[in-house]
PDB file of C-alpha atoms in Angstrom:
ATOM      1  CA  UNK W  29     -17.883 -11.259   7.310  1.00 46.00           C
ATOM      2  CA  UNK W  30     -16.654 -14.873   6.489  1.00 44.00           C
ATOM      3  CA  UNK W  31     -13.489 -15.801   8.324  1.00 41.00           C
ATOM      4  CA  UNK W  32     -11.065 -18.734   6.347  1.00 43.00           C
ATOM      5  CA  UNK W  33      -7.524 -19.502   7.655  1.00 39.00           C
ATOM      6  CA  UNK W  34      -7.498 -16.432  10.006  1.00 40.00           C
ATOM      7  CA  UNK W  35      -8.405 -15.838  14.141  1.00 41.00           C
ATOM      8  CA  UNK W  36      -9.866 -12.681  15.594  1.00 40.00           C
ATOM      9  CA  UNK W  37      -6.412 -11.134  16.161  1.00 43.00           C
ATOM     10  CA  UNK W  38      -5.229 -11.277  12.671  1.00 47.00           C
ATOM     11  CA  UNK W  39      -2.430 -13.070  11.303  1.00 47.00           C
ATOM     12  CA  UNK W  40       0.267 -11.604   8.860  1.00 58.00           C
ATOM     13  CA  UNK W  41       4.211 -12.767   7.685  1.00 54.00           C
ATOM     14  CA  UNK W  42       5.557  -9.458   8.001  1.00 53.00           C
ATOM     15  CA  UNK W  43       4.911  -9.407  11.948  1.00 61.00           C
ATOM     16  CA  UNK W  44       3.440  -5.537  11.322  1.00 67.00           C
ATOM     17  CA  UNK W  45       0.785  -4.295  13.534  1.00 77.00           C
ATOM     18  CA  UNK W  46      -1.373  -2.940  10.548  1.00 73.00           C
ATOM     19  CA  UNK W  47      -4.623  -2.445  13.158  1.00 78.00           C
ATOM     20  CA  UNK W  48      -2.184  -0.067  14.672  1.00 82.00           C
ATOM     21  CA  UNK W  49      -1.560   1.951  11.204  1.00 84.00           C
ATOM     22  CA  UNK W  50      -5.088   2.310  10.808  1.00 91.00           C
ATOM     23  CA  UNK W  51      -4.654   6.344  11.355  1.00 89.00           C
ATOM     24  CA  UNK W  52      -1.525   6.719   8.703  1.00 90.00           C
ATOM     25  CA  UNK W  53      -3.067   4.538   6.581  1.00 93.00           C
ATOM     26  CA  UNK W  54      -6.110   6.405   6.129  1.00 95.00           C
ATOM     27  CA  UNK W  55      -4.106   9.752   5.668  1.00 95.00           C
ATOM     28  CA  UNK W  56      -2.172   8.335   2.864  1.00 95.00           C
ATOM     29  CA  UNK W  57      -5.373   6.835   1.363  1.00 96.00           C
ATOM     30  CA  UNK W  58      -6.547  10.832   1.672  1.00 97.00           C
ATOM     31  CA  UNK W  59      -3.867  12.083  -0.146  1.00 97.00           C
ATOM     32  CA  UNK W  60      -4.456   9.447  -2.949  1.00 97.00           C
ATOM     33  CA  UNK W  61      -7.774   9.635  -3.607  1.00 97.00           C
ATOM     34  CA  UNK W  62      -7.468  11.649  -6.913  1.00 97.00           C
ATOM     35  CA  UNK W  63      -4.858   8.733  -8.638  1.00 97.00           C
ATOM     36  CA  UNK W  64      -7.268   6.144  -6.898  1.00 98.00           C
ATOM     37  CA  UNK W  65      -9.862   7.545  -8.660  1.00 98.00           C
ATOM     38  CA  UNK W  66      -8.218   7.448 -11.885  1.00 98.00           C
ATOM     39  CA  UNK W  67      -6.723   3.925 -11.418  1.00 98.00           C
ATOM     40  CA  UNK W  68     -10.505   2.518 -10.595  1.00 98.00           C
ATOM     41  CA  UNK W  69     -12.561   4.260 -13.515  1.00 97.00           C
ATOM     42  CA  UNK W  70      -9.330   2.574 -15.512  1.00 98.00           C
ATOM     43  CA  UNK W  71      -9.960  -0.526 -14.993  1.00 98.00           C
ATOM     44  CA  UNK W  72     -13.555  -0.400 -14.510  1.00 97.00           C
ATOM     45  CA  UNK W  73     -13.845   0.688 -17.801  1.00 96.00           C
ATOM     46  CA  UNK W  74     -14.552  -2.117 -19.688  1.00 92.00           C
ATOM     47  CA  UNK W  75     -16.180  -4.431 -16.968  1.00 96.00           C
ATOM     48  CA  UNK W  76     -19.756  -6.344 -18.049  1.00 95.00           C
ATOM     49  CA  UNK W  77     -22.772  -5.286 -15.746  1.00 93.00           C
ATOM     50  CA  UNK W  78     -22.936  -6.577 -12.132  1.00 95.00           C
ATOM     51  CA  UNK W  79     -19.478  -7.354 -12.070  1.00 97.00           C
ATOM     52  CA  UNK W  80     -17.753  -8.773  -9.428  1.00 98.00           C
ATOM     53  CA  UNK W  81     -14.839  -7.190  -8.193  1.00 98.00           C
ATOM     54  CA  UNK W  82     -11.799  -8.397  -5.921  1.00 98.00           C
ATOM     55  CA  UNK W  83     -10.056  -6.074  -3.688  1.00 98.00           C
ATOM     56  CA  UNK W  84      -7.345  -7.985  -2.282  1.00 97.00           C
ATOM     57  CA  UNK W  85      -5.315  -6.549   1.047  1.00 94.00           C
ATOM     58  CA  UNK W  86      -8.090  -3.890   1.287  1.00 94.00           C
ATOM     59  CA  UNK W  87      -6.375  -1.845   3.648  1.00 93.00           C
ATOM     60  CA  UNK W  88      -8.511   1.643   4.799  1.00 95.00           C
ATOM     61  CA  UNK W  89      -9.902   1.300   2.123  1.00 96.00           C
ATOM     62  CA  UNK W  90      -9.096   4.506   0.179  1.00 97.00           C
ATOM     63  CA  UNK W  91      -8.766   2.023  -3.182  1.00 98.00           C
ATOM     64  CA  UNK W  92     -12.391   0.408  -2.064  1.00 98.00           C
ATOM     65  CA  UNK W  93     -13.885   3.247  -1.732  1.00 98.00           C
ATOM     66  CA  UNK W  94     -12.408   4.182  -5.180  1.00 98.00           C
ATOM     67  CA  UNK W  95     -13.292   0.816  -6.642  1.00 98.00           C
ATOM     68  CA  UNK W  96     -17.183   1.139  -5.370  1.00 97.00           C
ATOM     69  CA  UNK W  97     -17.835   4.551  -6.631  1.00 97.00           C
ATOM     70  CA  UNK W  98     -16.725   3.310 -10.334  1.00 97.00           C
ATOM     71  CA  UNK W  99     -18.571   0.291 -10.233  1.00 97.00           C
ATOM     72  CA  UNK W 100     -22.030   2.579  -8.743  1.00 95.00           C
ATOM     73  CA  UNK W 101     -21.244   4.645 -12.362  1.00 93.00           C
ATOM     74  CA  UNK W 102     -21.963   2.057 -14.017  1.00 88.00           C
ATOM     75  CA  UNK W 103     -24.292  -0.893 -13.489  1.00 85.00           C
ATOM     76  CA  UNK W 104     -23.505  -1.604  -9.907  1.00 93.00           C
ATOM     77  CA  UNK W 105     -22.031  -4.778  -8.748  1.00 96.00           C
ATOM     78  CA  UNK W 106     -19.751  -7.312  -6.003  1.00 97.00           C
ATOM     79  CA  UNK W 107     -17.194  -5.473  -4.790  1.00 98.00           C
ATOM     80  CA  UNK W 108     -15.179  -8.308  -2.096  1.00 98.00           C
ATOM     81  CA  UNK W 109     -12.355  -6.972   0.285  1.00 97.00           C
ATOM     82  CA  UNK W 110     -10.197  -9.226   1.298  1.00 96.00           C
ATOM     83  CA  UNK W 111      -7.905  -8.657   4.279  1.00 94.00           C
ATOM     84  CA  UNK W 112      -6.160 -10.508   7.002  1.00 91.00           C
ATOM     85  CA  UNK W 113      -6.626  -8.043   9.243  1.00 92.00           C
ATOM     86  CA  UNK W 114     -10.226  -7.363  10.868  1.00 93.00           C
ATOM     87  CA  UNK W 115     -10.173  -3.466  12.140  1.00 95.00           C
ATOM     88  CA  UNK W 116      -8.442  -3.052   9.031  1.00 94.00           C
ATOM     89  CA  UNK W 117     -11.824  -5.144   6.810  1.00 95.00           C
ATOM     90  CA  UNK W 118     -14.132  -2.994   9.112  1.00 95.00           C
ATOM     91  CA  UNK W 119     -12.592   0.617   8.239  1.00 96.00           C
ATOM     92  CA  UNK W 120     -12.499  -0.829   4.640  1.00 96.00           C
ATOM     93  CA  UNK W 121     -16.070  -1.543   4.295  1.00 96.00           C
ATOM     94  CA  UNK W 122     -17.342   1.430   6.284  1.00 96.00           C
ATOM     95  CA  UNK W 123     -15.446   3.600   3.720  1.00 96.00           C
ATOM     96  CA  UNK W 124     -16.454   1.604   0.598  1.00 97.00           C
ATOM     97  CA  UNK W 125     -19.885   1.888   1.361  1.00 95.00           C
ATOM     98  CA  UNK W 126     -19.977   5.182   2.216  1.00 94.00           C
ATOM     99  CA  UNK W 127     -18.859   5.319  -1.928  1.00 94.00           C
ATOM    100  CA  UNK W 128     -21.141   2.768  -3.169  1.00 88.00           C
ATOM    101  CA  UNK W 129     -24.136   3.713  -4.863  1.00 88.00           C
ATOM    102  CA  UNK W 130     -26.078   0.066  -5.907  1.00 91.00           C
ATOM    103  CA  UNK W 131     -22.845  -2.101  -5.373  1.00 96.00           C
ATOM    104  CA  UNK W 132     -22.621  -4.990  -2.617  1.00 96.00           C
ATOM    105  CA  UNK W 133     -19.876  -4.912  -0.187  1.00 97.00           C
ATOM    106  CA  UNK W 134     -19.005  -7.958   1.388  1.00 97.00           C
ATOM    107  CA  UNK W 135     -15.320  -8.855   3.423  1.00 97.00           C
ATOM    108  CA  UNK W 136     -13.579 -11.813   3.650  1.00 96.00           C
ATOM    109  CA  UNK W 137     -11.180 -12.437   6.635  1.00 94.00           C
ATOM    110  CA  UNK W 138      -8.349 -14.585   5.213  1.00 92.00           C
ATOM    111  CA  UNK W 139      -4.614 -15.629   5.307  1.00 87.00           C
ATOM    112  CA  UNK W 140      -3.854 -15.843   1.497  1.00 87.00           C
ATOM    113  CA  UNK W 141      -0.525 -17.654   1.812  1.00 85.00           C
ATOM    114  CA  UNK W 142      -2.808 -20.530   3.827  1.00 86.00           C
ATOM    115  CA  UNK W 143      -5.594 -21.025   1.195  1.00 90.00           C
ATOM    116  CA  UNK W 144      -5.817 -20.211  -2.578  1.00 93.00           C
ATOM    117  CA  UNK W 145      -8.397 -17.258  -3.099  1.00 96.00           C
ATOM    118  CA  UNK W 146     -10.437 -19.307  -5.606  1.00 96.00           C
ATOM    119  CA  UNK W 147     -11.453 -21.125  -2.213  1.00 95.00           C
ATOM    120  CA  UNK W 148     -13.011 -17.929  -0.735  1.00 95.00           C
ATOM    121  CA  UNK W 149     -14.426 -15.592  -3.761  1.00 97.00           C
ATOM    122  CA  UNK W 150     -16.563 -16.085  -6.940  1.00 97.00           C
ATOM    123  CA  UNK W 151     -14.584 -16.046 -10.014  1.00 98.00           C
ATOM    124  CA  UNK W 152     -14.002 -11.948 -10.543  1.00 98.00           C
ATOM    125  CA  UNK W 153     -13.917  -9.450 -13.149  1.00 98.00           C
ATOM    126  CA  UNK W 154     -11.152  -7.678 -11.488  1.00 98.00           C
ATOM    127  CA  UNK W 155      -8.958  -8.571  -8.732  1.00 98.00           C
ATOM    128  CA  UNK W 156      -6.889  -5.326  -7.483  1.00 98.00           C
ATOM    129  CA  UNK W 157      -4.168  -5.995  -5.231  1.00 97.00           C
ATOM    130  CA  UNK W 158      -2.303  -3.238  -3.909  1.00 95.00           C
ATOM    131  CA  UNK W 159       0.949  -3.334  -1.888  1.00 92.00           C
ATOM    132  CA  UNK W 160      -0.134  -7.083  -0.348  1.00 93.00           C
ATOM    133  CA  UNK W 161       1.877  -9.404  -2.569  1.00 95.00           C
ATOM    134  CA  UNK W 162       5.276  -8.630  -1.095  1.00 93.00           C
ATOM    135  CA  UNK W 163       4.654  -9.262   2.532  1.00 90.00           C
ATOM    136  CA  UNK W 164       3.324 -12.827   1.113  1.00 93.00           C
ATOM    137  CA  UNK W 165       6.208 -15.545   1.868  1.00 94.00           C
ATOM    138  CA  UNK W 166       5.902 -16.595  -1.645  1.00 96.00           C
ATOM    139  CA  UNK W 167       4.904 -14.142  -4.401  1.00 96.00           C
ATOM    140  CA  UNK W 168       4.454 -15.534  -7.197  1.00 97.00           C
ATOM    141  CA  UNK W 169       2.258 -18.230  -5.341  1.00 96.00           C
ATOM    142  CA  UNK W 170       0.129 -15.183  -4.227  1.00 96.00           C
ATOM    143  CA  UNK W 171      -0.025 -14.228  -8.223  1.00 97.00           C
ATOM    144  CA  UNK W 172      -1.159 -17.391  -9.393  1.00 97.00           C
ATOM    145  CA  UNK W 173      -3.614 -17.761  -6.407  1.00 97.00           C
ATOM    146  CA  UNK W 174      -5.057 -14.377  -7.645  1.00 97.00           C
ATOM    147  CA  UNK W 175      -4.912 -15.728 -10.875  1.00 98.00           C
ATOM    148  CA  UNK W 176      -6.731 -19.007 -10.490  1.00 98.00           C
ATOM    149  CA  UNK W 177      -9.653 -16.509  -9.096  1.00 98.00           C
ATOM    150  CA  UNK W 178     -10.199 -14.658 -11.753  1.00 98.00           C
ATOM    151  CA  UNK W 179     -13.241 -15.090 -14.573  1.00 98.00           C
ATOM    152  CA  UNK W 180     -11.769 -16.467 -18.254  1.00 98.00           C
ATOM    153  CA  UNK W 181     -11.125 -12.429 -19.733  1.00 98.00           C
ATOM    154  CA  UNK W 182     -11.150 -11.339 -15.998  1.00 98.00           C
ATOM    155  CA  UNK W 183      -7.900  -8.782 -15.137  1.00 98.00           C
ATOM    156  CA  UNK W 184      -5.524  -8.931 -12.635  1.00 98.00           C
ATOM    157  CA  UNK W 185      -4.156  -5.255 -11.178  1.00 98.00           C
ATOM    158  CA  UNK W 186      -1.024  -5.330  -8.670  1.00 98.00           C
ATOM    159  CA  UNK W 187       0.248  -2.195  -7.268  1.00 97.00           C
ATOM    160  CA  UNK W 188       3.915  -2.951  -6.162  1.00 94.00           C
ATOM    161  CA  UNK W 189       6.901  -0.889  -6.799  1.00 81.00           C
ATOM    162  CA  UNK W 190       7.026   2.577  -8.518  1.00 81.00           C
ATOM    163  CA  UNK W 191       9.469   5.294  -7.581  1.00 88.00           C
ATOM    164  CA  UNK W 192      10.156   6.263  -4.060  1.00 93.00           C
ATOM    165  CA  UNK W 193       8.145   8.670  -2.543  1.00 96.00           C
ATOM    166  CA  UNK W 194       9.720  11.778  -1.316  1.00 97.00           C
ATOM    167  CA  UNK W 195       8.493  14.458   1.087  1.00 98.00           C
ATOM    168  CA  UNK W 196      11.635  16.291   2.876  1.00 98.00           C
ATOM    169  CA  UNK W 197      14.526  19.139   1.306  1.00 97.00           C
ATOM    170  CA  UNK W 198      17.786  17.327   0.744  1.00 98.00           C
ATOM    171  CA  UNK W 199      19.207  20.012   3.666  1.00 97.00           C
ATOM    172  CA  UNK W 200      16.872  20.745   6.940  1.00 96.00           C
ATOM    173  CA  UNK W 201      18.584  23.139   8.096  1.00 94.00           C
ATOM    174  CA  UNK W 202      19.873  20.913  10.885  1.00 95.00           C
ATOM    175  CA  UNK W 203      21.744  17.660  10.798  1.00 95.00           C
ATOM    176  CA  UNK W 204      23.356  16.603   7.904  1.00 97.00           C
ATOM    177  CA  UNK W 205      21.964  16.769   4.643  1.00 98.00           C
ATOM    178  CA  UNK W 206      19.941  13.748   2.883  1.00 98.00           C
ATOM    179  CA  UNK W 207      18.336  12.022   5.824  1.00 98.00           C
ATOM    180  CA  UNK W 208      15.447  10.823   3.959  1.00 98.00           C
ATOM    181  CA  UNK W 209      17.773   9.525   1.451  1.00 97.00           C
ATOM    182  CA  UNK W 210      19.497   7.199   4.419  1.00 97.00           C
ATOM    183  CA  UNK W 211      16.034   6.495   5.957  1.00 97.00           C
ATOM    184  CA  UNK W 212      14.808   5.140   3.190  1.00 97.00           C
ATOM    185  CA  UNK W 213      18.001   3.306   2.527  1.00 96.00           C
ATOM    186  CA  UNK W 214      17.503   1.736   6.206  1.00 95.00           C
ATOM    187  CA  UNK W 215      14.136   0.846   5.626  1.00 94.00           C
ATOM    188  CA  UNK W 216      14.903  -1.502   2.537  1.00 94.00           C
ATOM    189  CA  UNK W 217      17.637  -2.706   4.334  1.00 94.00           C
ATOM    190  CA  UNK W 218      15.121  -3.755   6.876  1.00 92.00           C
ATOM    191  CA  UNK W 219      12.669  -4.664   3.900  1.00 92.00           C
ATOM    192  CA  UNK W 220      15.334  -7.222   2.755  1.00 92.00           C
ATOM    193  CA  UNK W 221      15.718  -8.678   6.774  1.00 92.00           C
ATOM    194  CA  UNK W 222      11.587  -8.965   6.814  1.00 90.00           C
ATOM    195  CA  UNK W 223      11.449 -10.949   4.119  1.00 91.00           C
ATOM    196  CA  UNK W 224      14.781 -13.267   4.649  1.00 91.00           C
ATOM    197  CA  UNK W 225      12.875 -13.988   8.423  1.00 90.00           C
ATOM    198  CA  UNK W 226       9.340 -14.752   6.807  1.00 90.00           C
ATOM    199  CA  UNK W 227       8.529 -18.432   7.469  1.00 89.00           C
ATOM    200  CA  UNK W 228       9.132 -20.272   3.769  1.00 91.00           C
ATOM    201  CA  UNK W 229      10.358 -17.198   1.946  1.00 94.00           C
ATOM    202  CA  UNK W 230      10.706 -17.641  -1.762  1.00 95.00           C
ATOM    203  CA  UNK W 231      12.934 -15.518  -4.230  1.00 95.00           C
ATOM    204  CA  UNK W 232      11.497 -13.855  -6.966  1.00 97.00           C
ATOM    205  CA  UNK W 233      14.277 -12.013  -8.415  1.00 96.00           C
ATOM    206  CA  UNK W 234      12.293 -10.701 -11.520  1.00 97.00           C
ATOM    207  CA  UNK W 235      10.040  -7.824 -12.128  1.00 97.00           C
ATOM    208  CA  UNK W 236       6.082  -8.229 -11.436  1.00 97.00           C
ATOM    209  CA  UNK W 237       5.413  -8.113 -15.638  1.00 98.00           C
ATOM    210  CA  UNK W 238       7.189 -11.010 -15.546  1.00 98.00           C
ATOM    211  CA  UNK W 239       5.112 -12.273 -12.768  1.00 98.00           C
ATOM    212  CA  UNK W 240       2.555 -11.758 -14.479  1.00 98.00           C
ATOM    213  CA  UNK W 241       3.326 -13.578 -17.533  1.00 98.00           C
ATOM    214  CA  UNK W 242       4.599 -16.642 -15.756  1.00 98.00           C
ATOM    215  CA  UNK W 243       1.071 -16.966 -13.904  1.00 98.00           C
ATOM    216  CA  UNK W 244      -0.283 -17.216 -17.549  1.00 98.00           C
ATOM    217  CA  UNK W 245      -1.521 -13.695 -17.958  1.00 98.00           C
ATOM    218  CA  UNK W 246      -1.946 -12.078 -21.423  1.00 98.00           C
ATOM    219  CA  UNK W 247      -1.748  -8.361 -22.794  1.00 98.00           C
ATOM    220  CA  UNK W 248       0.874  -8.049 -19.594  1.00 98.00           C
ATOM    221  CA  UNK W 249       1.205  -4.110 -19.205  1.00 98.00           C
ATOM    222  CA  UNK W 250       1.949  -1.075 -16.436  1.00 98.00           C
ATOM    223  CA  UNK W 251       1.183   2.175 -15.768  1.00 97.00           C
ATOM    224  CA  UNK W 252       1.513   4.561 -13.347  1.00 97.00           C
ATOM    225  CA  UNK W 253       0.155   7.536 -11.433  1.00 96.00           C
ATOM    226  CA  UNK W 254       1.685  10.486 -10.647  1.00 97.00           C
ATOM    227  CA  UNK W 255       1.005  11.852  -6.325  1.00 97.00           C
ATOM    228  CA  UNK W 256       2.050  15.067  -6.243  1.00 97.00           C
ATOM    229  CA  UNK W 257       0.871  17.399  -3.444  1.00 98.00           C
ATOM    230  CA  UNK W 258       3.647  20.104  -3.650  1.00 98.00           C
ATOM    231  CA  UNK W 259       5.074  22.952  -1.219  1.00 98.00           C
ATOM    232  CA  UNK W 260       3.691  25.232   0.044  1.00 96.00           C
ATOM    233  CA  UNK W 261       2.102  22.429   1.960  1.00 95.00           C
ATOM    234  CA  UNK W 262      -1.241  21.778   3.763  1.00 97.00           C
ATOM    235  CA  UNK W 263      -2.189  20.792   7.751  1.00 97.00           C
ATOM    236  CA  UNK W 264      -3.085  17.066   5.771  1.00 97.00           C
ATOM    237  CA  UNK W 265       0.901  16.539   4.263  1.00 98.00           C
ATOM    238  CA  UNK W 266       2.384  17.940   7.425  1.00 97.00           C
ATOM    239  CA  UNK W 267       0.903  15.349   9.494  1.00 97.00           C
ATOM    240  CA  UNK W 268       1.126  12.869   6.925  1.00 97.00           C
ATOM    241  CA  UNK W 269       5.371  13.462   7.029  1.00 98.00           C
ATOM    242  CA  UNK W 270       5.145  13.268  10.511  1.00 98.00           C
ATOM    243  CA  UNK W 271       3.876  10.521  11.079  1.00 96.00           C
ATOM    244  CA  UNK W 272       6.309   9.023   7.863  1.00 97.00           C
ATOM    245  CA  UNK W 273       9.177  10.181   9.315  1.00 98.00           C
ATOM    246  CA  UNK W 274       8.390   8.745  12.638  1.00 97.00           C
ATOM    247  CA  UNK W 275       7.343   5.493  11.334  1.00 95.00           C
ATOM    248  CA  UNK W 276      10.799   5.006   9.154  1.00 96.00           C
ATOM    249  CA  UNK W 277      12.803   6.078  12.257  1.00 97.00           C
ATOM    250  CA  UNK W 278      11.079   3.444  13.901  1.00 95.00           C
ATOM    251  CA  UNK W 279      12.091   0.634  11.353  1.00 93.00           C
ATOM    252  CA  UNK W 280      15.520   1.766  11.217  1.00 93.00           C
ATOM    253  CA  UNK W 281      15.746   1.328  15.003  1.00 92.00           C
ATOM    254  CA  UNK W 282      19.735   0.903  16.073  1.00 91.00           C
ATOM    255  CA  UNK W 283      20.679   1.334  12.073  1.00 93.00           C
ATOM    256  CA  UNK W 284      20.362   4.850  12.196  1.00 95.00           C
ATOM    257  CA  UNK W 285      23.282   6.550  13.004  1.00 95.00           C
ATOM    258  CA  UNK W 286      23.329   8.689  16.010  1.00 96.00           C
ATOM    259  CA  UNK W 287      23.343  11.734  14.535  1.00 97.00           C
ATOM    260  CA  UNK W 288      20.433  10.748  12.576  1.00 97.00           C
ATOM    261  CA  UNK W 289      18.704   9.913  15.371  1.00 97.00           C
ATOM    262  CA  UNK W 290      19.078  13.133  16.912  1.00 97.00           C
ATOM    263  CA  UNK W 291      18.529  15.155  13.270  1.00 97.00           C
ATOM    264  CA  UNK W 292      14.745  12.772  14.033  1.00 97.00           C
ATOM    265  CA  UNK W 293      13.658  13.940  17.785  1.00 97.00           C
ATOM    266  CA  UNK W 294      14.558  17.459  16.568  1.00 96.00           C
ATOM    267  CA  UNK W 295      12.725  17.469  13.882  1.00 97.00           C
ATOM    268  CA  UNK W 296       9.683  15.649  15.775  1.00 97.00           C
ATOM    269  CA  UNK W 297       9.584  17.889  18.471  1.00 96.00           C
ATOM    270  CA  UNK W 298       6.560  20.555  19.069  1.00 95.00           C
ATOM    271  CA  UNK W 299       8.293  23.835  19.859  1.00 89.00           C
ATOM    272  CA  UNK W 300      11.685  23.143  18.357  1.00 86.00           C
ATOM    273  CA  UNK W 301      12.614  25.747  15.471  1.00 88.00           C
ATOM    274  CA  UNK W 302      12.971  22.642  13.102  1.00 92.00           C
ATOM    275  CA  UNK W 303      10.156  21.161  13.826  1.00 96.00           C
ATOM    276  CA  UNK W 304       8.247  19.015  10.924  1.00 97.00           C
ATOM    277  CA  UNK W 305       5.140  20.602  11.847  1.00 97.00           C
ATOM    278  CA  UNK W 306       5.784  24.071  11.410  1.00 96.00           C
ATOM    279  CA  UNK W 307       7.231  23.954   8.040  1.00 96.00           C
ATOM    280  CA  UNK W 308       5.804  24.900   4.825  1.00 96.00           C
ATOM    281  CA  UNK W 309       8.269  23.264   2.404  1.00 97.00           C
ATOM    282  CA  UNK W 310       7.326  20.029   2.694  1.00 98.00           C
ATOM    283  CA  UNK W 311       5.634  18.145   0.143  1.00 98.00           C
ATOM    284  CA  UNK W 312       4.607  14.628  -1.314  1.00 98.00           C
ATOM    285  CA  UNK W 313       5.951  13.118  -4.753  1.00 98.00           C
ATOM    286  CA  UNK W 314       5.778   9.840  -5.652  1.00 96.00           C
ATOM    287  CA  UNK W 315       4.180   7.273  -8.069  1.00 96.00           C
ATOM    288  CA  UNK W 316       1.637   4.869  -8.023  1.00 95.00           C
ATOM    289  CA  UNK W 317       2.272   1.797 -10.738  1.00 97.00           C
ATOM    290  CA  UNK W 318       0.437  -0.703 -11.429  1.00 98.00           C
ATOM    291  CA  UNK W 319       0.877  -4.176 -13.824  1.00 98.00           C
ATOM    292  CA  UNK W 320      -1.700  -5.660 -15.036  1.00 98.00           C
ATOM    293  CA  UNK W 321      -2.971  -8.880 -17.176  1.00 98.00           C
ATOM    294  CA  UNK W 322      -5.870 -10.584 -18.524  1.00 98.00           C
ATOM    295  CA  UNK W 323      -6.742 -14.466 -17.862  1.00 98.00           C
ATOM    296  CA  UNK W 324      -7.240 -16.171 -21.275  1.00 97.00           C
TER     297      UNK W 324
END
């Protein structure tokens, strides 16, 4: 593993303990791996042999693991995680090369808003970057740093947006009805604070198309994935809600209303009749998007 502009412990704007997710993140990486598998034989598609690919803010590693099985399809290949986070670039790379069949893993330990990533990869093929961009300072720095990485014809992928996912009934049976609703509303009330705090924040009040296009990007486009694991649910969305609903109750912190609060240790308590865990009407909707553009 190379280390640039990083230190053993990790260093991220959003002050997150991500080495501390490693367990969620994994489980939602589970529940994705069908759309991840779409999304990387997508853009694989029309890659030249031995291509080098970029993934940047690797995560688990669910897309990794996604992104090395495509490129083992095909004529093998680089596949490069990048991460500033080093349990998260070990759990990465175990899982990606558990997928790869004839493709080279290698990590890279770096803090993107401190160096551009034309400074610490080859020129790529494909640079996927999934959910990393907004907890950069500066944004559209982070897109043209991708940018000035990638191969003349090479594509760009960011994963960022999409519609909200949703796992809960509007009523529970207990408290009043629409928490998630108000959760989630906390949470991007929060979002807004995170950002606002980071050291050098810069506005981008446009869309990431438009991103895209400013960073000099061609044939700018978007699609998105469908995650859908309805009700009746399964052992893997129960925990996965859980642990979601526990983790948003935690960002809301003294935001969420009393009653709230109490509707949360109800419904996160083993034993209690409206406990998460012994329901069978939960389920997981939501959308994976992704823009895209080429480098002239």
């Amino acid at each position: 593993m190379v280390v640039l502009n990083g230190d053993v412990t990790g260093h991220t704007h959003d002050h997150v303990d991500w080495a501390a997710r490693i367990s969620d993140l994994r489980r939602a990486d589970e529940l994705a791996a069908n759309v991840f598998a779409d999304i990387a034989t997508r853009l694989t598609a029309g890659l030249p042999a031995g291509a080098t690919v970029v993934d940047v803010g690797a995560g688990a590693g669910g897309m990794s693991a996604a992104l090395a099985a495509a490129l083992g399809r095909r004529s093998g290949g680089t596949l490069l995680l990048v991460d500033a986070v080093p349990e998260l670039l070990a759990v990465a790379a175990e899982t990606a090369a558990a997928a790869a069949d004839g493709v080279k893993i290698e990590t890279v330990q770096a803090d993107l808003a401190a160096c551009a990533l034309s400074e610490i990869v080859p020129p790529a093929h494909l640079i996927w970057a999934a959910s990393v961009l907004h907890h950069l300072p500066d944004q559209q720095g982070g897109i043209a740093s991708a940018v000035g990485a990638l191969r003349g014809g090479g594509v760009l992928a960011v994963a960022e947006s999409g519609l909200e996912t949703q796992t809960l009934p509007w009523d529970l049976g207990v408290g009043k009805p629409g928490l998630e609703h108000r959760l989630l509303a906390v949470r991007e009330e929060w979002f807004g604070e995170m950002r606002a705090g980071m050291e050098g924040t810069i506005a981008m009040p446009y869309g990431w198309t438009t991103a895209l296009s400013r960073a000099g990007l061609t044939d700018v486009a978007s699609f998105s994935h469908v995650l859908d694991h309805p009700a009746p649910t399964t052992d893997i969305v129960r925990e996965f809600v859980i642990e979601r609903v526990r983790h948003l109750a935690e960002v809301a912190g003294e935001k969420l209303a009393d009653e709230d609060r109490e509707t949360v240790e109800r419904l996160l308590r083993p034993g209690a009749g409206e406990y998460l865990g012994a329901r069978d009407d939960l389920y997981v909707l939501g959308t994976k998007t992704v823009h895209f553009g080429r480098k002239p």
